[in-house]
Coordinates of C-alpha atoms and ligand atoms in Angstrom, one line a residue:
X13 CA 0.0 0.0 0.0
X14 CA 1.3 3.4 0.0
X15 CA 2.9 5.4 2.1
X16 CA 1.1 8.8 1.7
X17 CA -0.7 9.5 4.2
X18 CA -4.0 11.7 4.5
X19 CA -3.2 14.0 8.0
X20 CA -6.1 15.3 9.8
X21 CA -5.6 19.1 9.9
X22 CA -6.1 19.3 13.6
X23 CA -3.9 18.9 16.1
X24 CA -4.5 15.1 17.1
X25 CA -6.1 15.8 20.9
X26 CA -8.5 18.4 19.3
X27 CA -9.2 15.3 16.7
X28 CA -10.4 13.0 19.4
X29 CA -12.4 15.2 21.3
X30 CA -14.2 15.9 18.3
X31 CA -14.6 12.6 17.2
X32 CA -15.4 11.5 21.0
X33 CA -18.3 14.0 20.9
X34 CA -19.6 13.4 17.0
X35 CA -19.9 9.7 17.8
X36 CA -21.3 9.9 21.5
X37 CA -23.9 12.4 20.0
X38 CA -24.3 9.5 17.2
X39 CA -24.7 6.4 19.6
X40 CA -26.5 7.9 22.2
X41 CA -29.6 8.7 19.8
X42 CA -29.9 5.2 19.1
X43 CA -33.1 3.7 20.7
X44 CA -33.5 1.3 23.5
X45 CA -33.6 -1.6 21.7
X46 CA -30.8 -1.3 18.7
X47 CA -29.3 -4.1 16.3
X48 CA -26.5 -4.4 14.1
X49 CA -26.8 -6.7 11.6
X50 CA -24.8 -8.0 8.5
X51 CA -25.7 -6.7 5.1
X52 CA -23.8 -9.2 2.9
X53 CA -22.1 -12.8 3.3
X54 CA -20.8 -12.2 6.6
X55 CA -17.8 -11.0 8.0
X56 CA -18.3 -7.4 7.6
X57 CA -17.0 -6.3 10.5
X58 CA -19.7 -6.3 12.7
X59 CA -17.8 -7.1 16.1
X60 CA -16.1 -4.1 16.0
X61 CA -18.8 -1.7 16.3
X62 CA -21.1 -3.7 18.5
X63 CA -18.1 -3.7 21.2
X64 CA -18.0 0.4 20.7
X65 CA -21.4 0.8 20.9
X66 CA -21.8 -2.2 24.1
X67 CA -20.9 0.6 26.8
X68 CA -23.8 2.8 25.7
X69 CA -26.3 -0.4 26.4
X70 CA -26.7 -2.6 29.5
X71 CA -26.9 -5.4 27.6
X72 CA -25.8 -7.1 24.3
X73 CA -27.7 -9.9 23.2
X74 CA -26.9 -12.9 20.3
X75 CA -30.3 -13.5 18.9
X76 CA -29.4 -16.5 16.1
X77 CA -26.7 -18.7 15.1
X78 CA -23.7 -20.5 16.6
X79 CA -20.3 -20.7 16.9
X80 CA -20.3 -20.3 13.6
X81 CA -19.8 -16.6 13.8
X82 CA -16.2 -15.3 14.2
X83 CA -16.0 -11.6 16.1
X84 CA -12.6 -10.4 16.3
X85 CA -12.3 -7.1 18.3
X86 CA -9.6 -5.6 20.2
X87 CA -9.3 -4.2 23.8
X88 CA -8.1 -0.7 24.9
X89 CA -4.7 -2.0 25.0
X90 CA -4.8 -3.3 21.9
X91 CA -5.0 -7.3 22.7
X92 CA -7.1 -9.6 19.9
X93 CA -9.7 -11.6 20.9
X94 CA -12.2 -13.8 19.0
X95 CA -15.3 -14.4 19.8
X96 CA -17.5 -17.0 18.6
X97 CA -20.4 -17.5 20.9
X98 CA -19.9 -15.1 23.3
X99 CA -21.6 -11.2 22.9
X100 CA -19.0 -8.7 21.9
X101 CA -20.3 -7.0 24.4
X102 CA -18.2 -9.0 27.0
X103 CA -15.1 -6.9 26.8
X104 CA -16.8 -3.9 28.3
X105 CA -17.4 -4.6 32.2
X106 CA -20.4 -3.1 32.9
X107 CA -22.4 -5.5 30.4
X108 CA -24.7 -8.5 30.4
X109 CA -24.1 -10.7 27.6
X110 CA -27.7 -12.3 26.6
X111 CA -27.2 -15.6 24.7
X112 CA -31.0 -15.9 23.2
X113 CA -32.8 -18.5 22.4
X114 CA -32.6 -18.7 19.0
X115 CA -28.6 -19.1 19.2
X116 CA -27.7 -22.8 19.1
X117 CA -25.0 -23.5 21.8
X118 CA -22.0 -26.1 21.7
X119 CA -20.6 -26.2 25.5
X120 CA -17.3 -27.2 24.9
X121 CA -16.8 -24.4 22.6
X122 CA -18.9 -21.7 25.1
X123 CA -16.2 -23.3 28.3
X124 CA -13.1 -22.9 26.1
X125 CA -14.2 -19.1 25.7
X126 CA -14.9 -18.4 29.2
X127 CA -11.8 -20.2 29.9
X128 CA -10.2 -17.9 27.5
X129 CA -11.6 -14.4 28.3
X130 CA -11.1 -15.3 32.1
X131 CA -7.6 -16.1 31.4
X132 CA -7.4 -12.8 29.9
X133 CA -8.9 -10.7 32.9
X134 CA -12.2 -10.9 31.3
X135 CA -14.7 -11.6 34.2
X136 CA -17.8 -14.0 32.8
X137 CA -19.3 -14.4 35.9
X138 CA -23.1 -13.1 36.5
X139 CA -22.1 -11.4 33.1
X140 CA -23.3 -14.4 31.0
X141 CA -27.0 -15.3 30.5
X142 CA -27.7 -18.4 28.7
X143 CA -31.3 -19.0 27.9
X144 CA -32.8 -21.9 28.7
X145 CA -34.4 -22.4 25.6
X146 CA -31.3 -22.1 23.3
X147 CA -30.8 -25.8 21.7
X148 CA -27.7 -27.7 22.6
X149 CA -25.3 -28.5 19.9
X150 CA -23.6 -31.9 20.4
X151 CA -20.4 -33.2 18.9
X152 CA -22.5 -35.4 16.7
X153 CA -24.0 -32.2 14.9
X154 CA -20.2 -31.1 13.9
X155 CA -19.7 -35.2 13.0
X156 CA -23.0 -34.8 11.0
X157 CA -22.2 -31.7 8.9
X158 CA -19.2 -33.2 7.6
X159 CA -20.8 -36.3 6.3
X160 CA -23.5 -34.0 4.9
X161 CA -21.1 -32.0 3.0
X162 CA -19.3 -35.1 1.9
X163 CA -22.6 -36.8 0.3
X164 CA -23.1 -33.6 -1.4
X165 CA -19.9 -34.1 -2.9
X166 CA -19.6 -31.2 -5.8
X167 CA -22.3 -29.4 -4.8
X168 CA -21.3 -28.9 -0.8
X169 CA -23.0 -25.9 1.1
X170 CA -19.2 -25.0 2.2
X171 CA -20.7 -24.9 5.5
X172 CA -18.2 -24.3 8.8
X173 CA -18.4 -27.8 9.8
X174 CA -19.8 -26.4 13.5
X175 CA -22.4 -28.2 13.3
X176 CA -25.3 -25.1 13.1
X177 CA -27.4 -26.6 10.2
X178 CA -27.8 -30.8 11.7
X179 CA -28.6 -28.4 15.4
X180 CA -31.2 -26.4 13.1
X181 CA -32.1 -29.7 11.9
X182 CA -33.4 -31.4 15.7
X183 CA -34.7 -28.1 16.6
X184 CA -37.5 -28.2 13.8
X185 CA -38.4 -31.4 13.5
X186 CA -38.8 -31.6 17.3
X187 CA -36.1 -33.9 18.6
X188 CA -33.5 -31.5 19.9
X189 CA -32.0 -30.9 23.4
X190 CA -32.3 -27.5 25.2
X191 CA -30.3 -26.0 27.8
X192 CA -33.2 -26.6 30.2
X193 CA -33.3 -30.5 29.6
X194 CA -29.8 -30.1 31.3
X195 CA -32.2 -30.0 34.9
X196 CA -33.5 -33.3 34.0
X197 CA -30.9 -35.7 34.4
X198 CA -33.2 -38.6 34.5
X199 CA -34.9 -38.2 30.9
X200 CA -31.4 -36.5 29.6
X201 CA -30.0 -40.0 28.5
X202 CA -33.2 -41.2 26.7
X203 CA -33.2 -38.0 24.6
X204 CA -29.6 -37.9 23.7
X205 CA -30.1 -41.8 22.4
X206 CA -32.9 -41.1 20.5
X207 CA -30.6 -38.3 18.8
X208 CA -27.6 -40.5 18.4
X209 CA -29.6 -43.4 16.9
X210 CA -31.3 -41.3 14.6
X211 CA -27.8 -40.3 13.1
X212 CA -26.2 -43.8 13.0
X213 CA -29.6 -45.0 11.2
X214 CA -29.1 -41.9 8.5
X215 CA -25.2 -42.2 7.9
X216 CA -23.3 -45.3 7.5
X217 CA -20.4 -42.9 8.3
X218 CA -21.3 -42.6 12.2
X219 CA -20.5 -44.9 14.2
X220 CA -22.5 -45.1 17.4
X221 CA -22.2 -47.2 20.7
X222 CA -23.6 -47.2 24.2
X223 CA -20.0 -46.5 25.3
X224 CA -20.8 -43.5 23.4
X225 CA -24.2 -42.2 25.0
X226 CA -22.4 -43.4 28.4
X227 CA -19.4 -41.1 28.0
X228 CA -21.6 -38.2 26.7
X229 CA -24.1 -37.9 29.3
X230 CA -21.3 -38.2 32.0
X231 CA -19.3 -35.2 29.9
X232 CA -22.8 -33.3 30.3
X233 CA -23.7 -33.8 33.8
X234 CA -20.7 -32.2 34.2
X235 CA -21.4 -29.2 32.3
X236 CA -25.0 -29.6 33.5
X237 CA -23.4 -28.2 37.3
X238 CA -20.8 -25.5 35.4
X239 CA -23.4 -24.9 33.7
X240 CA -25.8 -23.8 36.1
X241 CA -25.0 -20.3 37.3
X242 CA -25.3 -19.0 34.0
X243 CA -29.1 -20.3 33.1
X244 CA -31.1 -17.7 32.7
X245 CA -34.9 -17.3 31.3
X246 CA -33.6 -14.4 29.3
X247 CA -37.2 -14.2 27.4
X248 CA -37.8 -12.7 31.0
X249 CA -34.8 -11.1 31.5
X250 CA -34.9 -9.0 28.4
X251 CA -38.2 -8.3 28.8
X252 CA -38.3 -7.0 31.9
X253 CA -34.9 -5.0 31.3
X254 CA -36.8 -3.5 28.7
X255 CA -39.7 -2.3 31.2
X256 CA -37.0 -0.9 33.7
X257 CA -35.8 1.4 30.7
X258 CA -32.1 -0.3 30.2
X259 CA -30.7 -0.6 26.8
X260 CA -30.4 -3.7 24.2
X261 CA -28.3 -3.8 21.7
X262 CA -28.5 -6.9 19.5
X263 CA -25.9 -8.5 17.5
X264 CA -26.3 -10.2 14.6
X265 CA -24.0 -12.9 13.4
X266 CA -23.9 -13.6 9.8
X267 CA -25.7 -11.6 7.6
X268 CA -28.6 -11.1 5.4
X269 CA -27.4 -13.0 2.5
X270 CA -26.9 -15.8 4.2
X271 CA -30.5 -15.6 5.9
X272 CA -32.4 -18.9 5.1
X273 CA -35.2 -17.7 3.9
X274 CA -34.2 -14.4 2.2
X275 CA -30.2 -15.8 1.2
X276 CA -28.7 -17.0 -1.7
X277 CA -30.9 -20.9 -1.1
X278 CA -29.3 -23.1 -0.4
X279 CA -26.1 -21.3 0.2
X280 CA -27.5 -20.1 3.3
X281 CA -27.1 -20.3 7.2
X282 CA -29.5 -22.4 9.0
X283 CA -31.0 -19.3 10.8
X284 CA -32.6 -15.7 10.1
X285 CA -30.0 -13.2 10.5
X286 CA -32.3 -10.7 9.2
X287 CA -34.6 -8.2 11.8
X288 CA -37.4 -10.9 12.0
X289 CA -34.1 -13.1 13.9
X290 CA -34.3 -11.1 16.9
X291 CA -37.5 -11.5 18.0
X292 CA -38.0 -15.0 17.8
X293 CA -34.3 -15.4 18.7
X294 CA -35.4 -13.1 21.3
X295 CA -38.3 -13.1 22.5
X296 CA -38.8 -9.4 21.9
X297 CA -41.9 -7.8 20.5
X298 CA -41.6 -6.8 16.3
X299 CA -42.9 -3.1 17.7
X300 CA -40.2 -2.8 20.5
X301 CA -37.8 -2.8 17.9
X302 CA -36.1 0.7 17.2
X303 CA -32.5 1.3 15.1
X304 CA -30.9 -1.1 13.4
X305 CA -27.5 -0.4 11.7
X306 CA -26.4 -2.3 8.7
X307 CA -23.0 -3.3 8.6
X308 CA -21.8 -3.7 5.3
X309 CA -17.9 -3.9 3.5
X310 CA -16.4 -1.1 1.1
X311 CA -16.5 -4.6 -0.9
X312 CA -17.7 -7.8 -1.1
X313 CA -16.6 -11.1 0.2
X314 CA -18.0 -14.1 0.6
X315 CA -16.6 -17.3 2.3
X316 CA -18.0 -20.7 0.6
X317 CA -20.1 -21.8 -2.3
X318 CA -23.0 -20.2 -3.6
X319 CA -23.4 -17.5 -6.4
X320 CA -22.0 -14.3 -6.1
X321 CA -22.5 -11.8 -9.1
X322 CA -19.9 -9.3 -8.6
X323 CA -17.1 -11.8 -7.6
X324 CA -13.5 -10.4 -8.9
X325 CA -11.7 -13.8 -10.2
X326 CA -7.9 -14.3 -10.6
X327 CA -5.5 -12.1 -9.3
X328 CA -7.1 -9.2 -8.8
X329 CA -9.3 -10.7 -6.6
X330 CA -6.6 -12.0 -4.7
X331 CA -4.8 -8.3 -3.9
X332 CA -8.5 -7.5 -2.2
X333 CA -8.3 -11.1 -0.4
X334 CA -4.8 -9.3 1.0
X335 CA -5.2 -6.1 1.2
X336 CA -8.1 -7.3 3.5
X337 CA -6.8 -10.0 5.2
X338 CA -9.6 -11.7 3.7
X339 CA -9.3 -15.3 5.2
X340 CA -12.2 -16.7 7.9
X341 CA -11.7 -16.3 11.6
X342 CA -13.3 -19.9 12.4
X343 CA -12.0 -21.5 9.6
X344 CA -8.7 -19.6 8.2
X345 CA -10.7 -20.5 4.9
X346 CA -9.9 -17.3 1.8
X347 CA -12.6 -15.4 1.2
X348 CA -13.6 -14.8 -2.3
X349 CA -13.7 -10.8 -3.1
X350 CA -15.5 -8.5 -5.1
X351 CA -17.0 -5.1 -5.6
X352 CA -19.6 -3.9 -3.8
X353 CA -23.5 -5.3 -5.2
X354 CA -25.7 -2.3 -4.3
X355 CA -27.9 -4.3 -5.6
X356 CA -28.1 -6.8 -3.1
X357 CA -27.6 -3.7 -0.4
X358 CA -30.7 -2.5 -1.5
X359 CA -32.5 -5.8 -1.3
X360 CA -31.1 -6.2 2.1
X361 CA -31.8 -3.0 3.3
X362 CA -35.5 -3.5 1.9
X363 CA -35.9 -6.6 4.6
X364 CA -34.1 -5.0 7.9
X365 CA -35.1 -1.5 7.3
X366 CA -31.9 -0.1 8.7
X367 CA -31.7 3.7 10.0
X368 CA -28.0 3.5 9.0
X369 CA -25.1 1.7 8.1
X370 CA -21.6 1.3 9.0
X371 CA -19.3 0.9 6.0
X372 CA -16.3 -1.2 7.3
X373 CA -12.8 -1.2 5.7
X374 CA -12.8 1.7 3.4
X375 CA -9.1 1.8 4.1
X376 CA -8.9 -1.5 2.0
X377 CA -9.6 0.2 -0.9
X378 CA -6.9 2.9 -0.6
X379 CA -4.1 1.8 -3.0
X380 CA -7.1 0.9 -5.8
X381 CA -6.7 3.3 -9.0
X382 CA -10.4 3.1 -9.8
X383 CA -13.4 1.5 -7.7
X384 CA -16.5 0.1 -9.3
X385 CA -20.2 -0.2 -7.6
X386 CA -22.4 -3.2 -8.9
X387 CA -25.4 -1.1 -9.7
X388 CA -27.8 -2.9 -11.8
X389 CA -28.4 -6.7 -13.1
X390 CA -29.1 -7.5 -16.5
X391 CA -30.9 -10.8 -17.7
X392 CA -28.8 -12.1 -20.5
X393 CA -30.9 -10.3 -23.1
X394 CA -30.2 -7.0 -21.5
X395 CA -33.6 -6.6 -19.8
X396 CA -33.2 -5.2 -16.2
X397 CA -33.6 -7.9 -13.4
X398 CA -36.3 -6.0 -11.3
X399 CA -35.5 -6.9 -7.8
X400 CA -32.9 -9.2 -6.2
X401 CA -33.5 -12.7 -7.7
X402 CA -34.3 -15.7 -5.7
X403 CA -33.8 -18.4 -8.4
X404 CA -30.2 -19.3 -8.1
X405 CA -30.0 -19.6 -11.9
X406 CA -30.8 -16.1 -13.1
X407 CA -28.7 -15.1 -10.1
X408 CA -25.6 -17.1 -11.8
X409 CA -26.3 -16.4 -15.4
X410 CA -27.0 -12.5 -15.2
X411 CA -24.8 -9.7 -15.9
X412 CA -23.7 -6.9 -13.0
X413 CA -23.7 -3.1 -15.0
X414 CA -20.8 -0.9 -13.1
X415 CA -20.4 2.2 -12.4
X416 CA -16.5 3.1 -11.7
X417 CA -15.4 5.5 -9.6
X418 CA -11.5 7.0 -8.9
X419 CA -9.5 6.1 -6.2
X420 CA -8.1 7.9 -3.5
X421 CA -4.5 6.2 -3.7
X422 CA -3.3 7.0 -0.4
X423 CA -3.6 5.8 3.1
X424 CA -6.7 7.2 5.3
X425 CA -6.4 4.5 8.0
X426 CA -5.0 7.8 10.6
X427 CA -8.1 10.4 9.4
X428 CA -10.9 10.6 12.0
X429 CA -13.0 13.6 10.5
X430 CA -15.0 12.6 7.7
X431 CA -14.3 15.8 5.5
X432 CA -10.7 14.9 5.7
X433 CA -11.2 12.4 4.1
X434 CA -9.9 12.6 0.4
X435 CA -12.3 14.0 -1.7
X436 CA -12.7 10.6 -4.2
X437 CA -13.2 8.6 -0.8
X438 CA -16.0 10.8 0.3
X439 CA -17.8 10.4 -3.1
X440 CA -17.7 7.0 -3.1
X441 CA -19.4 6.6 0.2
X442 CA -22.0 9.4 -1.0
X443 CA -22.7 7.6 -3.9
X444 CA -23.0 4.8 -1.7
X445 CA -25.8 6.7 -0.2
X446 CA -27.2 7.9 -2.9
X447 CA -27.8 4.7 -4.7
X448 CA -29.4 3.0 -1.6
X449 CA -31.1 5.7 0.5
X450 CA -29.7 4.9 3.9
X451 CA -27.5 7.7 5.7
X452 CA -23.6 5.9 6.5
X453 CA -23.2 7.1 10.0
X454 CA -19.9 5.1 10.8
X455 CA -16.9 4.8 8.3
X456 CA -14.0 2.2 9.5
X457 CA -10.6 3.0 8.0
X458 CA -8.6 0.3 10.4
X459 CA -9.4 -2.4 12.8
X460 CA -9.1 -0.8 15.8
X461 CA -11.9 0.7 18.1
X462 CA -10.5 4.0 17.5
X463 CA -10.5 3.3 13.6
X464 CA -14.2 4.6 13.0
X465 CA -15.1 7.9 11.1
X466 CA -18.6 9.6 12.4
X467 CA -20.4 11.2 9.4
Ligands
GTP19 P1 -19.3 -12.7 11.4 O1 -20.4 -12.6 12.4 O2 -18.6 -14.0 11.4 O3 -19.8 -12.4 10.1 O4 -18.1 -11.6 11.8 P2 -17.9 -10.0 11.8 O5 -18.9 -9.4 10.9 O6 -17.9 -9.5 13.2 O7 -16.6 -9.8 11.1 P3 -15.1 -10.0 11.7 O8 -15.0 -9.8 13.2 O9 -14.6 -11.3 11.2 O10 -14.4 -8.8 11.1 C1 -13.6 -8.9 10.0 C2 -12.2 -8.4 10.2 O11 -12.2 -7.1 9.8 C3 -11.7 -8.4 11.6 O12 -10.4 -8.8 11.6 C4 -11.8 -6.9 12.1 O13 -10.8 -6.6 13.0 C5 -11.5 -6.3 10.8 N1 -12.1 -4.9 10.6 C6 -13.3 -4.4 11.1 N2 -13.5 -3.2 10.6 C7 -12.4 -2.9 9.9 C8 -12.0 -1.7 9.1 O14 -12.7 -0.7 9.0 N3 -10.8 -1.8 8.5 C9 -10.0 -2.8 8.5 N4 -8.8 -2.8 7.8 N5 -10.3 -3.9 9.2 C10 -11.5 -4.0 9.9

């Protein structure tokens, strides 16, 4: 990248007290019950500005999804962490960290990150709720994805292998375990045998024995007991937070694309994480709902199969993948990269109904000579697709119209006023705008917490 850098023209202390006031100004009109969800594929960054936004709220709540998700955010002193189950919210002392339950919830992951963040001076006690609806995601779920993928042979969902979809899977068709069954000791086994059998009757692959069931439900009367102090009915608890005027601030994981009902079928998550996610992941009422902020990339990525109509292949592609540092948090796996599909913004912004958005890593872009913006799709006769398809085959045979804007060329990963900003930079995120009709309140030039432009 280059070197030359874009200065703010104030003296830096006069830069952060300005920026300290536009963004507290920013984050404290946001309502009592906000969400930040993903616009795209996932990965957008979304970590990042629920754990700036988490000390404004008294609690952050998960709402969908597993350990699937991969949150990477970074203290005051500048340590990494990454989060997979756990609310970015943790890293900020004064909050509760809601684990809803629509989230799906693998133990042995959920202890190694307590473990973790405790290790690190994190303090989980009374801090973590875990509702006692949320489903419990068994080793056999991870064992079952990867057999799934492998019978699906060429046409694999390129899932995380974590198990979410096979958890999904026991949840609606009624034989899955929730956090609550964990009380019940006695009727625990039968339920867990019924699961396992039904797996070993389904794949030849898994291999099931009563040593099997034995060792299991001794592994979970243990965490059963660890277990314990951090069961919550957080239907209640959120609920009645809500009454006594504190603040909720959900995060999503994943993102709209990947939504299974409004995604890219059957590239998709197993869950909704869309607005209609958080209250059934929730339990909170459609009209309690106030700002959600869209979290979308300066670009696209996407990690996995499935189409993806402004992909960049070859080489160029693979500077973004770099410049970005484009390669999964869960599963190390390189993203694919591309330009940014207003299209599908605009589709995704027509389901959450966002008050704003937060374009993450515009710094990526920097050392780019020209930028282009997917603005419109084109059948193969040149007709105009009218609205975001959902047949996968006109999604994968239709062509993406550009528009292509300059680059800045130079590195804005130290400004923290937007209108020093290079001129090029701010037209591109005001043609953003422009083209989708949602103000961009929050610009990210870096990873840091400190990295965030308030327009
Ligand atoms: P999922 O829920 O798994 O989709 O994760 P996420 O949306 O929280 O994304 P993730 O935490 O994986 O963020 C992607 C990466 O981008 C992380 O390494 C962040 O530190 C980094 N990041 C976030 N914002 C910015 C930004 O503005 N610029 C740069 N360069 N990096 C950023």
């Amino acid at each position: 990248f280059s070197v030359k850098s874009v200065a703010s023209s104030s003296s830096p202390s006069a830069v952060a007290a300005e920026q300290a006031s536009q963004g507290l100004s920013r984050i404290g009109l946001l309502s009592q019950v906000s969400g930040v969800l993903g616009c795209q594929w996932g990965d957008e960054g979304k970590g990042k500005l629920v754990d700036i936004l988490a000390k404004h709220f008294d609690i952050v709540a998960r709402c969908q999804g597993g350990a699937n998700a991969g949150h990477t955010i970074y203290n005051a002193e500048g340590k990494k962490f990454s989060l997979h189950l756990v609310p970015s919210g943790i890293l900020n002392e004064e909050t509760v960290c809601v684990i809803g339950n629509g989230v799906v919830v693998h133990l042995p992951g959920l202890f190694e990150e307590i473990d973790g963040l405790e290790y690190n001076g994190v303090s989980c006690k009374g801090r973590i709720l875990v509702s006692d609806r949320a489903h419990l995601l068994f080793d056999f779920h991870q064992v079952v994805d990867g057999l799934r993928e492998a019978e699906l042979a060429n046409s694999f969902i390129g899932t995380t292998k974590r198990g979410i979809g096979p958890c999904y899977s026991s949840k609606v068709i009624r034989n899955g375990i929730r956090i609550c069954d964990l009380r019940h000791m006695d009727t625990f086994p039968q339920k867990l045998n019924f699961l396992l059998s039904d797996a070993a009757l389904r794949f030849q692959g898994f291999k099931y024995s009563p040593d099997m069931l034995k060792e299991e439900v001794e592994k979970y009367k243990r965490f059963a007991e660890r277990l314990e102090p951090f069961i919550a009915d957080t239907v209640h608890v959120v609920n009645e937070s809500i009454a006594q005027k504190k603040k909720i601030l959900v995060e999503g994981g994943q993102a709209t694309m990947l939504d299974v009902d409004f995604g890219t079928y059957p590239f998709v998550t197993s869950s909704s994480p869309s607005a209609g996610g958080i209250c059934t992941g929730l339990g909170i009422a459609p009209r309690i709902l106030g700002d959600l902020v869209g979290v979308v990339k300066a670009y696209t990525t996407r990690v996995g199969s499935g189409p993806f109509p402004t992909e960049i292949l070859g080489k160029d592609g693979g500077l973004l993948r770099f410049a970005g540092q484009e390669f999964g948090t869960t599963t190390g796996r390189p993203r694919r990269c591309g330009w940014l599909d207003v299209v599908a913004l605009k589709y995704c912004c027509q389901i959450n109904g966002f008050s704003s958005l937060n374009l993450t890593k515009l710094d990526v872009l920097s050392d780019l000579p020209e930028i282009q913006l997917g603005v419109l799709y084109k059948h193969t006769n040149g007709t105009p697709v009218k609205s975001f398809p959902g047949d996968l085959r006109v999604l994968e045979q239709l062509k993406v119209e550009y528009e292509v804007l300059p680059g800045w060329q130079c590195d804005i990963s130290k400004v923290r006023n937007y209108s020093d900003l290079p001129k090029a930079a701010r037209e591109y995120v005001e043609r953003i705008e422009e083209l989708v009709g949602i103000p961009i309140h929050y610009i990210g030039v870096g990873p840091g917490r400190d990295a965030l432009i308030y327009k």
